[in-house]
Coordinates of C-alpha atoms in Angstrom, one line a residue:
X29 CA -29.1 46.0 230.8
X30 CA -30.7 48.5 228.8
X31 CA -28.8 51.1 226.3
X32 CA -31.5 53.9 226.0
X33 CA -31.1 57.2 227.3
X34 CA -34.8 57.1 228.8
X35 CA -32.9 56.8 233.1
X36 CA -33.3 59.7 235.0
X37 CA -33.0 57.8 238.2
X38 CA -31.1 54.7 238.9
X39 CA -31.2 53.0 242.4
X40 CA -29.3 49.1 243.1
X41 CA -30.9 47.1 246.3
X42 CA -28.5 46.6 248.7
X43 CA -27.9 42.8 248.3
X44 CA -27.2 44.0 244.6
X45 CA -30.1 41.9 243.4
X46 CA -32.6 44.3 241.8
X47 CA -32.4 47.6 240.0
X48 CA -35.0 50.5 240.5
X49 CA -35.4 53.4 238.1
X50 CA -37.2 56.4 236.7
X51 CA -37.2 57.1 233.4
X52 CA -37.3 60.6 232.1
X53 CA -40.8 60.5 231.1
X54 CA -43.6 62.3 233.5
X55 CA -44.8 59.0 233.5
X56 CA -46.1 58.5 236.9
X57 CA -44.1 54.8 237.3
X58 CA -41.5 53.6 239.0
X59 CA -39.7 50.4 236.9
X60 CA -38.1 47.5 239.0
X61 CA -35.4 45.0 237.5
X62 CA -35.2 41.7 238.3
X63 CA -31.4 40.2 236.7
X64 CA -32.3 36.4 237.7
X65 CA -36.1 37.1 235.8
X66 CA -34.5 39.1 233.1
X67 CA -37.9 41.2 233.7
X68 CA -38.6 44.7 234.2
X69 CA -41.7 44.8 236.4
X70 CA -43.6 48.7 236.4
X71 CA -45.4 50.3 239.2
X72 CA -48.1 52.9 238.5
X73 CA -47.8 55.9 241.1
X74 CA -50.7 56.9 243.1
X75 CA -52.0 58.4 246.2
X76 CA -53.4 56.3 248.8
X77 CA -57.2 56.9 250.4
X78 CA -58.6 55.7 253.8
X79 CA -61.1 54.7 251.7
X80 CA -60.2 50.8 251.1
X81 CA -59.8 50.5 247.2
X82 CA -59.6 53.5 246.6
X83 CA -56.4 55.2 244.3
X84 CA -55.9 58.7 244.4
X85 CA -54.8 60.7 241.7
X86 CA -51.9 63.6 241.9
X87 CA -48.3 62.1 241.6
X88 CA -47.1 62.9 238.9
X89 CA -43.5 61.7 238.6
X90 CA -40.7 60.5 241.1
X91 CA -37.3 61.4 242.1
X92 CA -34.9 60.3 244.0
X93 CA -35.2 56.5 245.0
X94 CA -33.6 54.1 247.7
X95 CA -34.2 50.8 248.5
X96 CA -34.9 49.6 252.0
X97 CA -32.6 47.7 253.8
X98 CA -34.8 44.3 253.1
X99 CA -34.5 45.4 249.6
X100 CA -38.6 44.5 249.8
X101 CA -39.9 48.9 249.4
X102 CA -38.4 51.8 248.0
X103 CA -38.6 54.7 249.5
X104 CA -39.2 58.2 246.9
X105 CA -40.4 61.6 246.4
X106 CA -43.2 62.7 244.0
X107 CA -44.1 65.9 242.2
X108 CA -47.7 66.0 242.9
X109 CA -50.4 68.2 241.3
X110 CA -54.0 68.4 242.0
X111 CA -56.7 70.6 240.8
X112 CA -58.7 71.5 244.2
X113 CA -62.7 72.7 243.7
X114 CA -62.1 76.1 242.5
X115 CA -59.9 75.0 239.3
X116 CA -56.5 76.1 240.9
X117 CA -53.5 73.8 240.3
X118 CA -52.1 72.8 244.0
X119 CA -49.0 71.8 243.1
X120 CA -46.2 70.0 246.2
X121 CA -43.6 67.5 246.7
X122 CA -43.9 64.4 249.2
X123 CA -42.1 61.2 250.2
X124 CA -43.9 57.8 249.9
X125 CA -42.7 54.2 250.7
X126 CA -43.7 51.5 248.2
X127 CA -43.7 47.7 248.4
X128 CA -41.8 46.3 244.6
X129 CA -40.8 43.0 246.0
X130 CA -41.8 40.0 248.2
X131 CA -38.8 38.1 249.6
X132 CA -41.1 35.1 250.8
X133 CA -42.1 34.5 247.2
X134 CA -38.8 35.9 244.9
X135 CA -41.5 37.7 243.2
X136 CA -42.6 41.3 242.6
X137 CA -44.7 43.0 244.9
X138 CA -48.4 44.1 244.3
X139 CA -46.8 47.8 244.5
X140 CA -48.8 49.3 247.7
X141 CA -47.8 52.8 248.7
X142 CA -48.0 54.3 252.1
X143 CA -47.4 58.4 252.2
X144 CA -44.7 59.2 254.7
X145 CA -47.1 62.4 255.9
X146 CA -50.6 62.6 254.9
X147 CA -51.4 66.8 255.6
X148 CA -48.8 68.7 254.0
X149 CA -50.0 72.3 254.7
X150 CA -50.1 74.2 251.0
X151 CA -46.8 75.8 250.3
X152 CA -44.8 73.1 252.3
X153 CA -42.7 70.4 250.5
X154 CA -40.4 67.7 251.4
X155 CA -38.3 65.4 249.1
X156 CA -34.6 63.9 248.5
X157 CA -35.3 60.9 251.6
X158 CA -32.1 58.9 252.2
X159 CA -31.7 56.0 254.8
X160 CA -29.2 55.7 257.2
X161 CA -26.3 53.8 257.0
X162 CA -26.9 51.1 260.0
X163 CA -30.6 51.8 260.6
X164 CA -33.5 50.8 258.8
X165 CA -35.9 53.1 260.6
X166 CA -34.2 56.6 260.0
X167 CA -34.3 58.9 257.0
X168 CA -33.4 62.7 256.6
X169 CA -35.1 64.6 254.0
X170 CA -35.1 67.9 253.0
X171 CA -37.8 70.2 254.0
X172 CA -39.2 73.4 252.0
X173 CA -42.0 76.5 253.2
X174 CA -42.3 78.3 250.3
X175 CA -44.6 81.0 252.1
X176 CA -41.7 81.4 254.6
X177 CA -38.5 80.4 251.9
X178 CA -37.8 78.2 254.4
X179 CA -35.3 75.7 254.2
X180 CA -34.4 72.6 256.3
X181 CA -32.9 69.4 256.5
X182 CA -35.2 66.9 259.1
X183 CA -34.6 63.9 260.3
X184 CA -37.5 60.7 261.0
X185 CA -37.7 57.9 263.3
X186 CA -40.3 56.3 261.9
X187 CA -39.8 53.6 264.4
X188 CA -40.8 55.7 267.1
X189 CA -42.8 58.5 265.2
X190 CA -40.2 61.1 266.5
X191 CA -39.5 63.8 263.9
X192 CA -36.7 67.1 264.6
X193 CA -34.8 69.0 262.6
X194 CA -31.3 68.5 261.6
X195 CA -30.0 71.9 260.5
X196 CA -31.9 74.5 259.2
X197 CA -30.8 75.6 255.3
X198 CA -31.1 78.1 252.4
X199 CA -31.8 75.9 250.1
X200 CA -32.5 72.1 248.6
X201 CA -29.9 70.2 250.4
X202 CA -29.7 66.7 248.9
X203 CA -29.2 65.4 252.6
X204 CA -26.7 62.4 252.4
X205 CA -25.7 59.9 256.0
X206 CA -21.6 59.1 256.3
X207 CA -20.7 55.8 257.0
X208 CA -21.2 55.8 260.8
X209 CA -24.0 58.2 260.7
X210 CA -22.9 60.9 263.0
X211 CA -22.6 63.3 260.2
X212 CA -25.4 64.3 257.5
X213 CA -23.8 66.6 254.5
X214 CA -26.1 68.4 252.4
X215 CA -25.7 71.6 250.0
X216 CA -26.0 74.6 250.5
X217 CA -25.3 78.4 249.2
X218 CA -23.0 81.1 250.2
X219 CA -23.9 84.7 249.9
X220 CA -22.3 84.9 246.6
X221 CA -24.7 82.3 245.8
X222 CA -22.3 79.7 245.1
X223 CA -23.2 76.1 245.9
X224 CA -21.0 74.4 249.2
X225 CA -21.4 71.1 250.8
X226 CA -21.9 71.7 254.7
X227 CA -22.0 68.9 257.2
X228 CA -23.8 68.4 260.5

């Protein structure tokens, strides 16, 4: 499809029909595929207001990607910085759901975001989401304090709103869902600070 080494992120829909990916750029997009176009489509990054219209500024690249299961969203974390009123950089990670694709019209989407949290208290992160296998409404994510070096895998309903945490860590776990979902693995270290893969 493409033979540059620009990819730092590659993500497949799960009816195999569209490609997502990040390039390495701090570019502040997201790029769709579409095989049956033969068309890349690209999605500008921003973060949403309650004021209608209105695009905030602060992402400023993604992640790690997955597709929902109606392969219409993708759902991603962002590096975000911001400078606040004083001139100090704030600088976090979040977890936003986009919409690429519109199944009713086999066309690309208009690209709106919705945040997955909206007050992240300073020092507090979250990234890595992944779906679960046979639900569209759960994700785990990992979850990181750094006034506190705290470290934790979470899970979300986002169904019901209901948020708890899975296991509590030591460091960025890359949370990943086994087949039947009654397991999450996710790294860890050891105290010789060698990386292990722990499951829950």
């Amino acid at each position: 499809l493409q033979n540059q080494p620009i990819w730092s992120s590659v993500a497949v829909s799960r009816d195999g029909n569209r490609i997502a990916a990040i390039t390495y750029d701090k570019d502040t997009s997201l790029y769709v595929y579409d095989p049956e176009k033969a068309q890349w489509a690209r999605f500008r990054l921003y973060n949403p207001t309650f004021s209608q219209g209105i695009k905030s500024a602060g992402p400023v690249y993604a992640d790690a990607i997955e597709w929902s299961y109606d392969g219409e969203s993708l759902v991603y974390d962002c590096f975000n910085s911001i400078t606040n009123t004083n001139g100090t950089n704030i600088e976090y990670w979040d977890i936003n759901i986009i919409n690429v694709w519109d199944n009713g019209q086999n066309d690309f989407a208009e690209g709106e975001i919705v945040k997955l949290f909206n007050n992240l208290e300073p020092g507090e992160s979250i990234g890595n989401p992944v779906f679960s296998k046979n639900s569209p409404y759960i994700l785990a994510f990992d979850y990181i304090n750094e006034n506190s070096d705290l470290y934790g895998i979470v899970g979300l309903d986002i169904e019901n709103n209901k948020l708890d945490i899975i296991a509590t860590n030591n460091t960025i776990g890359w949370p990943s869902f086994n087949k039947n979902d009654n397991r999450i693995a996710f790294t860890t270290r050891d105290g010789s600070g060698n990386y292990d893969v722990n499951y829950v």
